Amino acid sequence: MTAVSPPCVILDAPQLGENIGAAARVMANFGLADLRLVRPRHGWPQERAWAAASGAHWPLNAARVFDRVEDAVADLQRVYAATARPRELRLPVLTPREAAAELAEAAGQGEATGLLFGGERAGLETADIALCQAVVTVPVDARFASLNLAQAVAVAAYEWRMTQAAAAPSKFRPGAPPADGAAMLGLYRHLERELEAAGFFHPPEKKPSMVQNLRSALGRAMLNDQEVRTFRGVVTALSRGRGRVLEKLARRADGEGEG
Amino acid sequence: MTAVSPPCVILDAPQLGENIGAAARVMANFGLADLRLVRPRHGWPQERAWAAASGAHWPLNAARVFDRVEDAVADLQRVYAATARPRELRLPVLTPREAAAELAEAAGQGEATGLLFGGERAGLETADIALCQAVVTVPVDARFASLNLAQAVAVAAYEWRMTQAAAAPSKFRPGAPPADGAAMLGLYRHLERELEAAGFFHPPEKKPSMVQNLRSALGRAMLNDQEVRTFRGVVTALSRGRGRVLEKLARRADGEGEG
């Protein structure tokens, strides 16, 4: 078994300190340690989390708090969103087992990976799921689908652990690893800025869903850093091309004006 | 999926009502319903169990209470004991996955099956484990082996559920299939035409490899027809935006020329 970095666990807007502590405990059970919290509802730190962790204090002690999901995933190259709800986004839907296999293979190649979980009531925002490369759906019984947050973490962490126990050699895949969340967000924003300038987002009320669809489609491509640069070059070329032609035309216009 | 009876869950001397409720909840999540309690420490029923079950009341309402493990398993043909501790007993030691596979096969042949869990602190008595046909060990990290009772039930119940999941969920949300090669080629050529016009492909001898890289990156996204249209819209917007500004500038240039 090689020293592979386990996925980090990102809890978006968790409500109960008990659930954060229970999640930390089961992370420790299955060898995970990197816990990230996005806007915990009752602030941080919370005493109840430590009480519920039954001694698994290190993920809590080292937990980092973020304002936005995009900040929490900025350094990650592959993030899968745990969500039961059908979404309009077109992302691969994986079982926890399939997800763990993919994350383990990616981690084996040095990728920084993560699992994103929504809050107890609200779940995840579509805009945040759109930052992920796949959706993980625990195969719950439709007659009682309400899975406790820490139980969802347990199943995902258990499946991760099983991949490490089995320790199959990772398949060789040549090439650079996927870009991290910050690089992808940079590409998304660059593209969206230019599209905005070009009047692409109409009617304006549709912009959020258009943005999400573009992001999730591009996210599925698992671009590496070089490819992110290439695509930013594409956006720049198309928009700067506009600039160049404009310049040329402007010069001609000047000439005509002078003539 | 045939109508197979899921294993019952036997909790031996559970201490906390919360854990009984959390176990009932996760049983319901994964399609289990038959809950049996052996000497619950704080008696039965316990209000806290219902509170913790978050609506999964039927396993609690139907729970039967026994004085001894041997009574609780009397009608079962195959019972596996969940325990982390090495025992002197010579019983097969199974992962939750292996156990679920065996229980599913047995249940498929009409056997009544069960999973036996020990209390939060004390675990299971060797004499009770000896009533079982195998031991199930959750593969926890040796550095933090203390698994919450309901989490142990969760992992076992999840693995049962996985054996019953008739078909693996489809890789993508139901919806449109990926676009065909012709549609993708249309997108590629549209993009490349505009990039050519914008002077993106330089030096020219590198154009073939640049084109291949763009195509393979976009191809990985497995766009459907709607998304292909969206991306063609993106290319059009960026380049037609150019056109619009050009037109405006051209009109101004005309005006200046006339002036």
XYZ file of C-alpha atoms in Angstrom, chain B residues 10-168:
159
model
C -29.772 -7.379 16.591
C -28.337 -4.844 19.024
C -26.954 -6.496 22.130
C -27.127 -4.325 25.254
C -27.179 -0.965 23.449
C -26.534 1.906 25.851
C -27.823 5.015 24.137
C -31.300 5.568 22.799
C -29.775 7.945 20.265
C -27.737 5.136 18.797
C -30.740 2.833 18.598
C -32.628 5.562 16.757
C -29.695 6.304 14.455
C -29.406 2.583 13.696
C -33.130 2.439 12.869
C -32.749 5.427 10.577
C -29.899 3.950 8.598
C -31.659 0.571 8.467
C -34.568 2.368 6.805
C -32.159 4.123 4.454
C -30.932 0.794 3.183
C -34.171 -1.180 3.213
C -33.834 -3.085 6.494
C -36.723 -3.140 8.968
C -36.454 -5.961 11.526
C -34.799 -4.535 14.656
C -34.213 -6.658 17.743
C -32.898 -5.389 21.057
C -31.269 -7.503 23.718
C -31.454 -5.908 27.171
C -31.240 -2.221 26.174
C -29.418 -0.548 29.080
C -32.013 2.137 29.660
C -35.082 0.010 29.025
C -37.526 0.161 26.173
C -39.152 2.134 24.661
C -36.905 5.205 24.881
C -38.134 8.510 23.559
C -34.645 9.516 22.449
C -34.569 6.666 19.978
C -37.608 8.020 18.144
C -36.165 11.523 18.190
C -32.920 10.294 16.656
C -34.637 8.237 13.968
C -35.752 11.345 12.076
C -38.979 9.760 10.958
C -37.788 6.166 10.500
C -40.219 5.002 13.147
C -41.307 1.656 11.808
C -38.211 -0.329 12.826
C -38.579 1.161 16.319
C -42.318 0.598 16.546
C -41.878 -3.033 15.547
C -38.708 -3.650 17.565
C -38.752 -6.738 19.740
C -36.913 -6.943 23.027
C -35.168 -10.094 24.245
C -33.369 -11.115 27.396
C -30.661 -13.085 25.713
C -28.928 -13.105 22.347
C -29.826 -16.741 21.935
C -33.512 -15.844 22.102
C -33.087 -13.008 19.638
C -31.468 -15.276 17.051
C -33.635 -18.323 17.714
C -35.566 -18.106 14.438
C -32.588 -17.158 12.290
C -30.664 -19.544 10.118
C -27.578 -17.449 9.609
C -26.266 -14.742 11.918
C -23.002 -12.883 11.515
C -21.422 -11.050 14.439
C -19.975 -7.578 13.863
C -16.902 -7.282 16.010
C -13.504 -5.754 15.655
C -11.775 -7.770 18.316
C -9.796 -10.851 17.481
C -11.417 -13.825 19.136
C -10.264 -17.212 20.079
C -13.227 -18.631 18.206
C -12.443 -20.291 14.936
C -14.964 -18.497 12.744
C -14.583 -17.083 9.256
C -13.690 -13.389 9.405
C -15.410 -11.461 6.650
C -15.413 -7.897 5.411
C -18.860 -6.258 5.400
C -18.848 -6.767 1.640
C -18.157 -10.470 1.844
C -20.700 -10.835 4.616
C -23.371 -9.038 2.611
C -22.729 -11.249 -0.394
C -23.107 -14.387 1.705
C -26.190 -13.116 3.504
C -27.771 -12.108 0.213
C -27.151 -15.511 -1.252
C -28.570 -17.209 1.821
C -31.585 -14.898 1.899
C -32.123 -15.604 -1.765
C -32.464 -19.264 -0.837
C -35.067 -18.402 1.743
C -32.861 -18.321 4.840
C -33.708 -15.961 7.681
C -30.532 -13.978 8.370
C -29.261 -11.480 10.911
C -26.434 -9.169 11.872
C -25.452 -9.000 15.549
C -23.870 -5.875 17.020
C -22.419 -5.432 20.496
C -23.017 -2.574 22.925
C -21.127 0.721 22.676
C -18.534 -0.083 25.340
C -18.560 -3.770 26.075
C -18.917 -5.224 22.609
C -20.037 -8.829 22.252
C -19.533 -11.725 24.630
C -17.583 -14.594 23.169
C -20.440 -16.895 24.088
C -22.779 -14.873 21.903
C -20.350 -14.691 19.021
C -20.183 -18.463 19.241
C -23.855 -18.535 18.261
C -22.943 -16.942 14.946
C -21.609 -18.499 11.764
C -19.060 -15.817 10.928
C -17.492 -12.614 12.203
C -17.807 -9.349 10.248
C -14.960 -6.919 10.744
C -15.217 -3.385 9.425
C -11.777 -2.473 8.074
C -11.120 0.479 10.379
C -7.787 2.189 10.746
C -5.914 0.540 13.621
C -4.990 4.010 14.871
C -8.627 4.844 15.522
C -10.724 1.707 15.651
C -13.598 3.022 17.787
C -16.518 2.839 15.366
C -19.852 4.287 16.418
C -22.572 1.631 16.732
C -24.886 3.237 14.191
C -21.956 3.695 11.800
C -21.206 -0.020 12.024
C -24.859 -0.738 11.233
C -24.635 1.785 8.380
C -21.699 0.056 6.715
C -23.243 -3.406 7.027
C -26.670 -2.221 5.858
C -25.128 -0.282 2.980
C -23.311 -3.385 1.796
C -26.560 -5.352 1.987
C -28.249 -2.677 -0.079
C -25.487 -2.858 -2.681
C -26.168 -6.546 -3.178
C -29.824 -5.717 -3.821
C -29.340 -2.726 -6.079
C -30.740 -4.286 -9.218
C -28.959 -2.256 -11.807
C -26.018 0.031 -11.379
